[in-house]
PDB file of N, CA and C in Angstrom:
ATOM      1  N   UNK A   1      74.515  85.433 107.820  1.00 75.00           N
ATOM      2  CA  UNK A   1      74.794  85.444 109.233  1.00 75.00           C
ATOM      3  C   UNK A   1      76.283  85.640 109.503  1.00 75.00           C
ATOM      4  N   UNK A   2      77.105  84.878 108.776  1.00 75.00           N
ATOM      5  CA  UNK A   2      78.546  84.980 108.967  1.00 75.00           C
ATOM      6  C   UNK A   2      79.074  86.344 108.528  1.00 75.00           C
ATOM      7  N   UNK A   3      78.462  86.875 107.479  1.00 80.00           N
ATOM      8  CA  UNK A   3      78.873  88.198 107.004  1.00 80.00           C
ATOM      9  C   UNK A   3      78.549  89.275 108.028  1.00 80.00           C
ATOM     10  N   UNK A   4      77.420  89.182 108.678  1.00 84.00           N
ATOM     11  CA  UNK A   4      77.033  90.136 109.712  1.00 84.00           C
ATOM     12  C   UNK A   4      77.999  90.079 110.892  1.00 84.00           C
ATOM     13  N   UNK A   5      78.403  88.898 111.270  1.00 80.00           N
ATOM     14  CA  UNK A   5      79.363  88.743 112.368  1.00 80.00           C
ATOM     15  C   UNK A   5      80.700  89.356 111.980  1.00 80.00           C
ATOM     16  N   UNK A   6      81.152  89.100 110.759  1.00 81.00           N
ATOM     17  CA  UNK A   6      82.436  89.643 110.299  1.00 81.00           C
ATOM     18  C   UNK A   6      82.405  91.163 110.252  1.00 81.00           C
ATOM     19  N   UNK A   7      81.314  91.740 109.785  1.00 82.00           N
ATOM     20  CA  UNK A   7      81.203  93.201 109.723  1.00 82.00           C
ATOM     21  C   UNK A   7      81.149  93.800 111.121  1.00 82.00           C
ATOM     22  N   UNK A   8      80.450  93.149 112.040  1.00 85.00           N
ATOM     23  CA  UNK A   8      80.379  93.678 113.404  1.00 85.00           C
ATOM     24  C   UNK A   8      81.744  93.600 114.090  1.00 85.00           C
ATOM     25  N   UNK A   9      82.510  92.520 113.862  1.00 84.00           N
ATOM     26  CA  UNK A   9      83.856  92.428 114.424  1.00 84.00           C
ATOM     27  C   UNK A   9      84.746  93.517 113.852  1.00 84.00           C
ATOM     28  N   UNK A  10      84.629  93.790 112.558  1.00 83.00           N
ATOM     29  CA  UNK A  10      85.398  94.847 111.927  1.00 83.00           C
ATOM     30  C   UNK A  10      85.065  96.216 112.514  1.00 83.00           C
ATOM     31  N   UNK A  11      83.806  96.492 112.705  1.00 88.00           N
ATOM     32  CA  UNK A  11      83.387  97.781 113.259  1.00 88.00           C
ATOM     33  C   UNK A  11      83.866  97.941 114.700  1.00 88.00           C
ATOM     34  N   UNK A  12      83.719  96.909 115.487  1.00 87.00           N
ATOM     35  CA  UNK A  12      84.146  96.984 116.892  1.00 87.00           C
ATOM     36  C   UNK A  12      85.656  97.143 116.997  1.00 87.00           C
ATOM     37  N   UNK A  13      86.420  96.383 116.210  1.00 87.00           N
ATOM     38  CA  UNK A  13      87.881  96.493 116.281  1.00 87.00           C
ATOM     39  C   UNK A  13      88.360  97.845 115.764  1.00 87.00           C
ATOM     40  N   UNK A  14      87.706  98.382 114.753  1.00 86.00           N
ATOM     41  CA  UNK A  14      88.069  99.711 114.263  1.00 86.00           C
ATOM     42  C   UNK A  14      87.792 100.785 115.308  1.00 86.00           C
ATOM     43  N   UNK A  15      86.666 100.681 115.987  1.00 87.00           N
ATOM     44  CA  UNK A  15      86.343 101.647 117.034  1.00 87.00           C
ATOM     45  C   UNK A  15      87.333 101.565 118.188  1.00 87.00           C
ATOM     46  N   UNK A  16      87.712 100.357 118.569  1.00 83.00           N
ATOM     47  CA  UNK A  16      88.702 100.206 119.643  1.00 83.00           C
ATOM     48  C   UNK A  16      90.070 100.733 119.226  1.00 83.00           C
ATOM     49  N   UNK A  17      90.443 100.538 117.974  1.00 80.00           N
ATOM     50  CA  UNK A  17      91.716 101.071 117.481  1.00 80.00           C
ATOM     51  C   UNK A  17      91.726 102.595 117.523  1.00 80.00           C
ATOM     52  N   UNK A  18      90.646 103.216 117.100  1.00 81.00           N
ATOM     53  CA  UNK A  18      90.549 104.682 117.160  1.00 81.00           C
ATOM     54  C   UNK A  18      90.599 105.152 118.607  1.00 81.00           C
ATOM     55  N   UNK A  19      89.945 104.440 119.491  1.00 79.00           N
ATOM     56  CA  UNK A  19      89.968 104.788 120.911  1.00 79.00           C
ATOM     57  C   UNK A  19      91.385 104.712 121.477  1.00 79.00           C
ATOM     58  N   UNK A  20      92.108 103.674 121.142  1.00 75.00           N
ATOM     59  CA  UNK A  20      93.476 103.526 121.629  1.00 75.00           C
ATOM     60  C   UNK A  20      94.376 104.628 121.076  1.00 75.00           C
ATOM     61  N   UNK A  21      94.242 104.932 119.811  1.00 69.00           N
ATOM     62  CA  UNK A  21      95.103 105.957 119.193  1.00 69.00           C
ATOM     63  C   UNK A  21      94.891 107.304 119.856  1.00 69.00           C
ATOM     64  N   UNK A  22      93.657 107.699 120.070  1.00 73.00           N
ATOM     65  CA  UNK A  22      93.406 109.018 120.651  1.00 73.00           C
ATOM     66  C   UNK A  22      93.561 109.035 122.168  1.00 73.00           C
ATOM     67  N   UNK A  23      93.428 107.918 122.812  1.00 75.00           N
ATOM     68  CA  UNK A  23      93.606 107.877 124.261  1.00 75.00           C
ATOM     69  C   UNK A  23      95.085 107.959 124.637  1.00 75.00           C
ATOM     70  N   UNK A  24      95.950 107.383 123.830  1.00 68.00           N
ATOM     71  CA  UNK A  24      97.385 107.406 124.102  1.00 68.00           C
ATOM     72  C   UNK A  24      98.025 108.717 123.644  1.00 68.00           C
ATOM     73  N   UNK A  25      97.261 109.621 123.124  1.00 68.00           N
ATOM     74  CA  UNK A  25      97.728 110.930 122.666  1.00 68.00           C
ATOM     75  C   UNK A  25      98.736 110.817 121.520  1.00 68.00           C
ATOM     76  N   UNK A  26      98.560 109.786 120.709  1.00 62.00           N
ATOM     77  CA  UNK A  26      99.419 109.658 119.543  1.00 62.00           C
ATOM     78  C   UNK A  26      99.031 110.671 118.474  1.00 62.00           C
ATOM     79  N   UNK A  27      97.777 111.026 118.469  1.00 64.00           N
ATOM     80  CA  UNK A  27      97.310 112.003 117.502  1.00 64.00           C
ATOM     81  C   UNK A  27      97.399 111.464 116.089  1.00 64.00           C
ATOM     82  N   UNK A  28      97.607 112.381 115.175  1.00 71.00           N
ATOM     83  CA  UNK A  28      97.687 111.998 113.780  1.00 71.00           C
ATOM     84  C   UNK A  28      99.099 112.110 113.232  1.00 71.00           C
ATOM     85  N   UNK A  29     100.097 112.309 114.087  1.00 76.00           N
ATOM     86  CA  UNK A  29     101.479 112.435 113.618  1.00 76.00           C
ATOM     87  C   UNK A  29     101.971 111.135 112.997  1.00 76.00           C
ATOM     88  N   UNK A  30     101.606 110.001 113.586  1.00 75.00           N
ATOM     89  CA  UNK A  30     102.046 108.727 113.039  1.00 75.00           C
ATOM     90  C   UNK A  30     101.446 108.481 111.666  1.00 75.00           C
ATOM     91  N   UNK A  31     100.249 109.023 111.435  1.00 78.00           N
ATOM     92  CA  UNK A  31      99.597 108.843 110.146  1.00 78.00           C
ATOM     93  C   UNK A  31     100.329 109.601 109.051  1.00 78.00           C
ATOM     94  N   UNK A  32     100.827 110.797 109.362  1.00 82.00           N
ATOM     95  CA  UNK A  32     101.569 111.548 108.354  1.00 82.00           C
ATOM     96  C   UNK A  32     102.920 110.897 108.059  1.00 82.00           C
ATOM     97  N   UNK A  33     103.559 110.333 109.072  1.00 82.00           N
ATOM     98  CA  UNK A  33     104.832 109.624 108.850  1.00 82.00           C
ATOM     99  C   UNK A  33     104.591 108.385 107.996  1.00 82.00           C
ATOM    100  N   UNK A  34     103.545 107.635 108.308  1.00 81.00           N
ATOM    101  CA  UNK A  34     103.220 106.447 107.523  1.00 81.00           C
ATOM    102  C   UNK A  34     102.872 106.820 106.086  1.00 81.00           C
ATOM    103  N   UNK A  35     102.114 107.900 105.907  1.00 83.00           N
ATOM    104  CA  UNK A  35     101.773 108.352 104.558  1.00 83.00           C
ATOM    105  C   UNK A  35     102.992 108.763 103.757  1.00 83.00           C
ATOM    106  N   UNK A  36     103.938 109.424 104.422  1.00 86.00           N
ATOM    107  CA  UNK A  36     105.172 109.811 103.748  1.00 86.00           C
ATOM    108  C   UNK A  36     105.969 108.579 103.321  1.00 86.00           C
ATOM    109  N   UNK A  37     106.066 107.591 104.195  1.00 83.00           N
ATOM    110  CA  UNK A  37     106.774 106.354 103.853  1.00 83.00           C
ATOM    111  C   UNK A  37     106.079 105.627 102.703  1.00 83.00           C
ATOM    112  N   UNK A  38     104.761 105.645 102.709  1.00 85.00           N
ATOM    113  CA  UNK A  38     104.002 104.991 101.655  1.00 85.00           C
ATOM    114  C   UNK A  38     104.240 105.652 100.304  1.00 85.00           C
ATOM    115  N   UNK A  39     104.234 106.976 100.278  1.00 87.00           N
ATOM    116  CA  UNK A  39     104.471 107.707  99.036  1.00 87.00           C
ATOM    117  C   UNK A  39     105.893 107.486  98.545  1.00 87.00           C
ATOM    118  N   UNK A  40     106.864 107.512  99.444  1.00 85.00           N
ATOM    119  CA  UNK A  40     108.250 107.286  99.045  1.00 85.00           C
ATOM    120  C   UNK A  40     108.465 105.855  98.549  1.00 85.00           C
ATOM    121  N   UNK A  41     107.754 104.894  99.126  1.00 85.00           N
ATOM    122  CA  UNK A  41     107.861 103.511  98.656  1.00 85.00           C
ATOM    123  C   UNK A  41     107.342 103.383  97.229  1.00 85.00           C
ATOM    124  N   UNK A  42     106.181 103.968  96.963  1.00 85.00           N
ATOM    125  CA  UNK A  42     105.632 103.916  95.606  1.00 85.00           C
ATOM    126  C   UNK A  42     106.542 104.648  94.626  1.00 85.00           C
ATOM    127  N   UNK A  43     107.117 105.765  95.047  1.00 87.00           N
ATOM    128  CA  UNK A  43     108.035 106.517  94.190  1.00 87.00           C
ATOM    129  C   UNK A  43     109.287 105.702  93.882  1.00 87.00           C
ATOM    130  N   UNK A  44     109.818 104.991  94.876  1.00 83.00           N
ATOM    131  CA  UNK A  44     110.996 104.151  94.653  1.00 83.00           C
ATOM    132  C   UNK A  44     110.719 103.043  93.655  1.00 83.00           C
ATOM    133  N   UNK A  45     109.553 102.423  93.753  1.00 84.00           N
ATOM    134  CA  UNK A  45     109.204 101.366  92.804  1.00 84.00           C
ATOM    135  C   UNK A  45     108.991 101.941  91.412  1.00 84.00           C
ATOM    136  N   UNK A  46     108.372 103.118  91.309  1.00 86.00           N
ATOM    137  CA  UNK A  46     108.200 103.770  90.006  1.00 86.00           C
ATOM    138  C   UNK A  46     109.549 104.090  89.366  1.00 86.00           C
ATOM    139  N   UNK A  47     110.485 104.564  90.169  1.00 85.00           N
ATOM    140  CA  UNK A  47     111.810 104.900  89.632  1.00 85.00           C
ATOM    141  C   UNK A  47     112.483 103.654  89.069  1.00 85.00           C
ATOM    142  N   UNK A  48     112.379 102.544  89.784  1.00 83.00           N
ATOM    143  CA  UNK A  48     112.975 101.299  89.292  1.00 83.00           C
ATOM    144  C   UNK A  48     112.271 100.835  88.021  1.00 83.00           C
ATOM    145  N   UNK A  49     110.953 100.936  87.986  1.00 83.00           N
ATOM    146  CA  UNK A  49     110.206 100.453  86.825  1.00 83.00           C
ATOM    147  C   UNK A  49     110.465 101.283  85.572  1.00 83.00           C
ATOM    148  N   UNK A  50     110.586 102.581  85.720  1.00 85.00           N
ATOM    149  CA  UNK A  50     110.670 103.434  84.550  1.00 85.00           C
ATOM    150  C   UNK A  50     112.053 104.006  84.287  1.00 85.00           C
ATOM    151  N   UNK A  51     113.060 103.613  85.067  1.00 79.00           N
ATOM    152  CA  UNK A  51     114.396 104.145  84.838  1.00 79.00           C
ATOM    153  C   UNK A  51     115.059 103.487  83.637  1.00 79.00           C
ATOM    154  N   UNK A  52     114.744 102.240  83.387  1.00 71.00           N
ATOM    155  CA  UNK A  52     115.360 101.534  82.272  1.00 71.00           C
ATOM    156  C   UNK A  52     116.751 101.029  82.593  1.00 71.00           C
ATOM    157  N   UNK A  53     117.168 101.090  83.859  1.00 66.00           N
ATOM    158  CA  UNK A  53     118.499 100.618  84.232  1.00 66.00           C
ATOM    159  C   UNK A  53     118.617  99.115  84.016  1.00 66.00           C
ATOM    160  N   UNK A  54     117.593  98.382  84.365  1.00 65.00           N
ATOM    161  CA  UNK A  54     117.572  96.942  84.138  1.00 65.00           C
ATOM    162  C   UNK A  54     116.417  96.657  83.189  1.00 65.00           C
ATOM    163  N   UNK A  55     116.739  96.185  82.006  1.00 68.00           N
ATOM    164  CA  UNK A  55     115.676  95.959  81.032  1.00 68.00           C
ATOM    165  C   UNK A  55     114.882  94.703  81.387  1.00 68.00           C
ATOM    166  N   UNK A  56     113.682  94.652  80.933  1.00 74.00           N
ATOM    167  CA  UNK A  56     112.764  93.532  81.180  1.00 74.00           C
ATOM    168  C   UNK A  56     112.550  93.261  82.664  1.00 74.00           C
ATOM    169  N   UNK A  57     112.576  94.303  83.458  1.00 80.00           N
ATOM    170  CA  UNK A  57     112.337  94.149  84.888  1.00 80.00           C
ATOM    171  C   UNK A  57     111.220  95.090  85.292  1.00 80.00           C
ATOM    172  N   UNK A  58     110.174  94.516  85.848  1.00 83.00           N
ATOM    173  CA  UNK A  58     109.020  95.304  86.281  1.00 83.00           C
ATOM    174  C   UNK A  58     108.558  94.774  87.632  1.00 83.00           C
ATOM    175  N   UNK A  59     108.536  95.655  88.613  1.00 84.00           N
ATOM    176  CA  UNK A  59     108.016  95.306  89.936  1.00 84.00           C
ATOM    177  C   UNK A  59     106.576  95.809  89.991  1.00 84.00           C
ATOM    178  N   UNK A  60     105.621  94.923  90.190  1.00 85.00           N
ATOM    179  CA  UNK A  60     104.234  95.374  90.206  1.00 85.00           C
ATOM    180  C   UNK A  60     103.936  96.240  91.429  1.00 85.00           C
ATOM    181  N   UNK A  61     103.047  97.197  91.235  1.00 85.00           N
ATOM    182  CA  UNK A  61     102.601  98.029  92.351  1.00 85.00           C
ATOM    183  C   UNK A  61     101.344  97.398  92.937  1.00 85.00           C
ATOM    184  N   UNK A  62     101.509  96.718  94.034  1.00 88.00           N
ATOM    185  CA  UNK A  62     100.377  96.128  94.739  1.00 88.00           C
ATOM    186  C   UNK A  62     100.626  96.300  96.236  1.00 88.00           C
ATOM    187  N   UNK A  63      99.645  96.029  97.065  1.00 87.00           N
ATOM    188  CA  UNK A  63      99.830  96.250  98.505  1.00 87.00           C
ATOM    189  C   UNK A  63     101.001  95.484  99.110  1.00 87.00           C
ATOM    190  N   UNK A  64     101.311  94.318  98.589  1.00 87.00           N
ATOM    191  CA  UNK A  64     102.406  93.530  99.143  1.00 87.00           C
ATOM    192  C   UNK A  64     103.749  94.187  98.876  1.00 87.00           C
ATOM    193  N   UNK A  65     103.998  94.590  97.636  1.00 86.00           N
ATOM    194  CA  UNK A  65     105.289  95.196  97.306  1.00 86.00           C
ATOM    195  C   UNK A  65     105.452  96.558  97.959  1.00 86.00           C
ATOM    196  N   UNK A  66     104.405  97.355  97.949  1.00 85.00           N
ATOM    197  CA  UNK A  66     104.490  98.675  98.583  1.00 85.00           C
ATOM    198  C   UNK A  66     104.640  98.530 100.091  1.00 85.00           C
ATOM    199  N   UNK A  67     103.976  97.548 100.684  1.00 84.00           N
ATOM    200  CA  UNK A  67     104.124  97.303 102.117  1.00 84.00           C
ATOM    201  C   UNK A  67     105.533  96.888 102.481  1.00 84.00           C
ATOM    202  N   UNK A  68     106.133  96.029 101.657  1.00 86.00           N
ATOM    203  CA  UNK A  68     107.511  95.601 101.925  1.00 86.00           C
ATOM    204  C   UNK A  68     108.471  96.779 101.851  1.00 86.00           C
ATOM    205  N   UNK A  69     108.301  97.625 100.853  1.00 86.00           N
ATOM    206  CA  UNK A  69     109.187  98.779 100.707  1.00 86.00           C
ATOM    207  C   UNK A  69     108.893  99.823 101.783  1.00 86.00           C
ATOM    208  N   UNK A  70     107.652  99.951 102.201  1.00 83.00           N
ATOM    209  CA  UNK A  70     107.313 100.891 103.272  1.00 83.00           C
ATOM    210  C   UNK A  70     107.996 100.484 104.572  1.00 83.00           C
ATOM    211  N   UNK A  71     107.986  99.200 104.869  1.00 84.00           N
ATOM    212  CA  UNK A  71     108.587  98.735 106.118  1.00 84.00           C
ATOM    213  C   UNK A  71     110.107  98.700 106.031  1.00 84.00           C
ATOM    214  N   UNK A  72     110.649  98.207 104.918  1.00 84.00           N
ATOM    215  CA  UNK A  72     112.094  98.009 104.806  1.00 84.00           C
ATOM    216  C   UNK A  72     112.851  99.205 104.234  1.00 84.00           C
ATOM    217  N   UNK A  73     112.146 100.121 103.609  1.00 80.00           N
ATOM    218  CA  UNK A  73     112.810 101.286 103.034  1.00 80.00           C
ATOM    219  C   UNK A  73     113.483 100.948 101.714  1.00 80.00           C
ATOM    220  N   UNK A  74     114.573 101.641 101.411  1.00 80.00           N
ATOM    221  CA  UNK A  74     115.282 101.433 100.151  1.00 80.00           C
ATOM    222  C   UNK A  74     115.838 100.012 100.015  1.00 80.00           C
ATOM    223  N   UNK A  75     116.314  99.379 101.084  1.00 84.00           N
ATOM    224  CA  UNK A  75     116.710  97.971 100.932  1.00 84.00           C
ATOM    225  C   UNK A  75     115.547  97.064 100.517  1.00 84.00           C
ATOM    226  N   UNK A  76     114.327  97.484 100.777  1.00 85.00           N
ATOM    227  CA  UNK A  76     113.171  96.714 100.326  1.00 85.00           C
ATOM    228  C   UNK A  76     113.057  96.689  98.819  1.00 85.00           C
ATOM    229  N   UNK A  77     113.415  97.806  98.172  1.00 85.00           N
ATOM    230  CA  UNK A  77     113.414  97.841  96.707  1.00 85.00           C
ATOM    231  C   UNK A  77     114.484  96.885  96.187  1.00 85.00           C
ATOM    232  N   UNK A  78     115.655  96.900  96.809  1.00 84.00           N
ATOM    233  CA  UNK A  78     116.724  95.986  96.402  1.00 84.00           C
ATOM    234  C   UNK A  78     116.302  94.535  96.628  1.00 84.00           C
ATOM    235  N   UNK A  79     115.602  94.271  97.723  1.00 85.00           N
ATOM    236  CA  UNK A  79     115.101  92.934  97.995  1.00 85.00           C
ATOM    237  C   UNK A  79     114.136  92.480  96.915  1.00 85.00           C
ATOM    238  N   UNK A  80     113.200  93.339  96.526  1.00 86.00           N
ATOM    239  CA  UNK A  80     112.253  92.992  95.475  1.00 86.00           C
ATOM    240  C   UNK A  80     112.947  92.783  94.141  1.00 86.00           C
ATOM    241  N   UNK A  81     113.969  93.601  93.857  1.00 84.00           N
ATOM    242  CA  UNK A  81     114.736  93.403  92.627  1.00 84.00           C
ATOM    243  C   UNK A  81     115.444  92.060  92.632  1.00 84.00           C
ATOM    244  N   UNK A  82     116.060  91.729  93.747  1.00 84.00           N
ATOM    245  CA  UNK A  82     116.746  90.444  93.857  1.00 84.00           C
ATOM    246  C   UNK A  82     115.802  89.268  93.715  1.00 84.00           C
ATOM    247  N   UNK A  83     114.633  89.364  94.351  1.00 85.00           N
ATOM    248  CA  UNK A  83     113.649  88.299  94.236  1.00 85.00           C
ATOM    249  C   UNK A  83     113.147  88.153  92.807  1.00 85.00           C
ATOM    250  N   UNK A  84     112.935  89.285  92.156  1.00 84.00           N
ATOM    251  CA  UNK A  84     112.437  89.249  90.775  1.00 84.00           C
ATOM    252  C   UNK A  84     113.473  88.639  89.838  1.00 84.00           C
ATOM    253  N   UNK A  85     114.736  88.967  90.049  1.00 81.00           N
ATOM    254  CA  UNK A  85     115.796  88.440  89.179  1.00 81.00           C
ATOM    255  C   UNK A  85     116.041  86.954  89.417  1.00 81.00           C
ATOM    256  N   UNK A  86     115.938  86.500  90.658  1.00 84.00           N
ATOM    257  CA  UNK A  86     116.249  85.099  90.927  1.00 84.00           C
ATOM    258  C   UNK A  86     115.065  84.162  90.739  1.00 84.00           C
ATOM    259  N   UNK A  87     113.876  84.615  91.056  1.00 83.00           N
ATOM    260  CA  UNK A  87     112.718  83.721  90.981  1.00 83.00           C
ATOM    261  C   UNK A  87     112.020  83.728  89.626  1.00 83.00           C
ATOM    262  N   UNK A  88     112.030  84.845  88.960  1.00 75.00           N
ATOM    263  CA  UNK A  88     111.250  84.920  87.713  1.00 75.00           C
ATOM    264  C   UNK A  88     112.162  85.191  86.563  1.00 75.00           C
TER     265      UNK A  88
END
């Protein structure tokens, strides 16, 4: 029962989100910008992981790290490096 309610809320909210996006005439331009930022974030983390500049340092590729770098940009990579060096 609870699963059915959760799935119906997900479907309704997704439909309303699509309605808002196309009603405001945002189109798909924001999606291409977001996709570009996402790819550049993953590329930045890959460069740090495989450059060998800092040995024994690996930033995992997961939604949290990629999301942080997508939102913050290149300073997000520096933030993750700093957190990794100080906390772990």
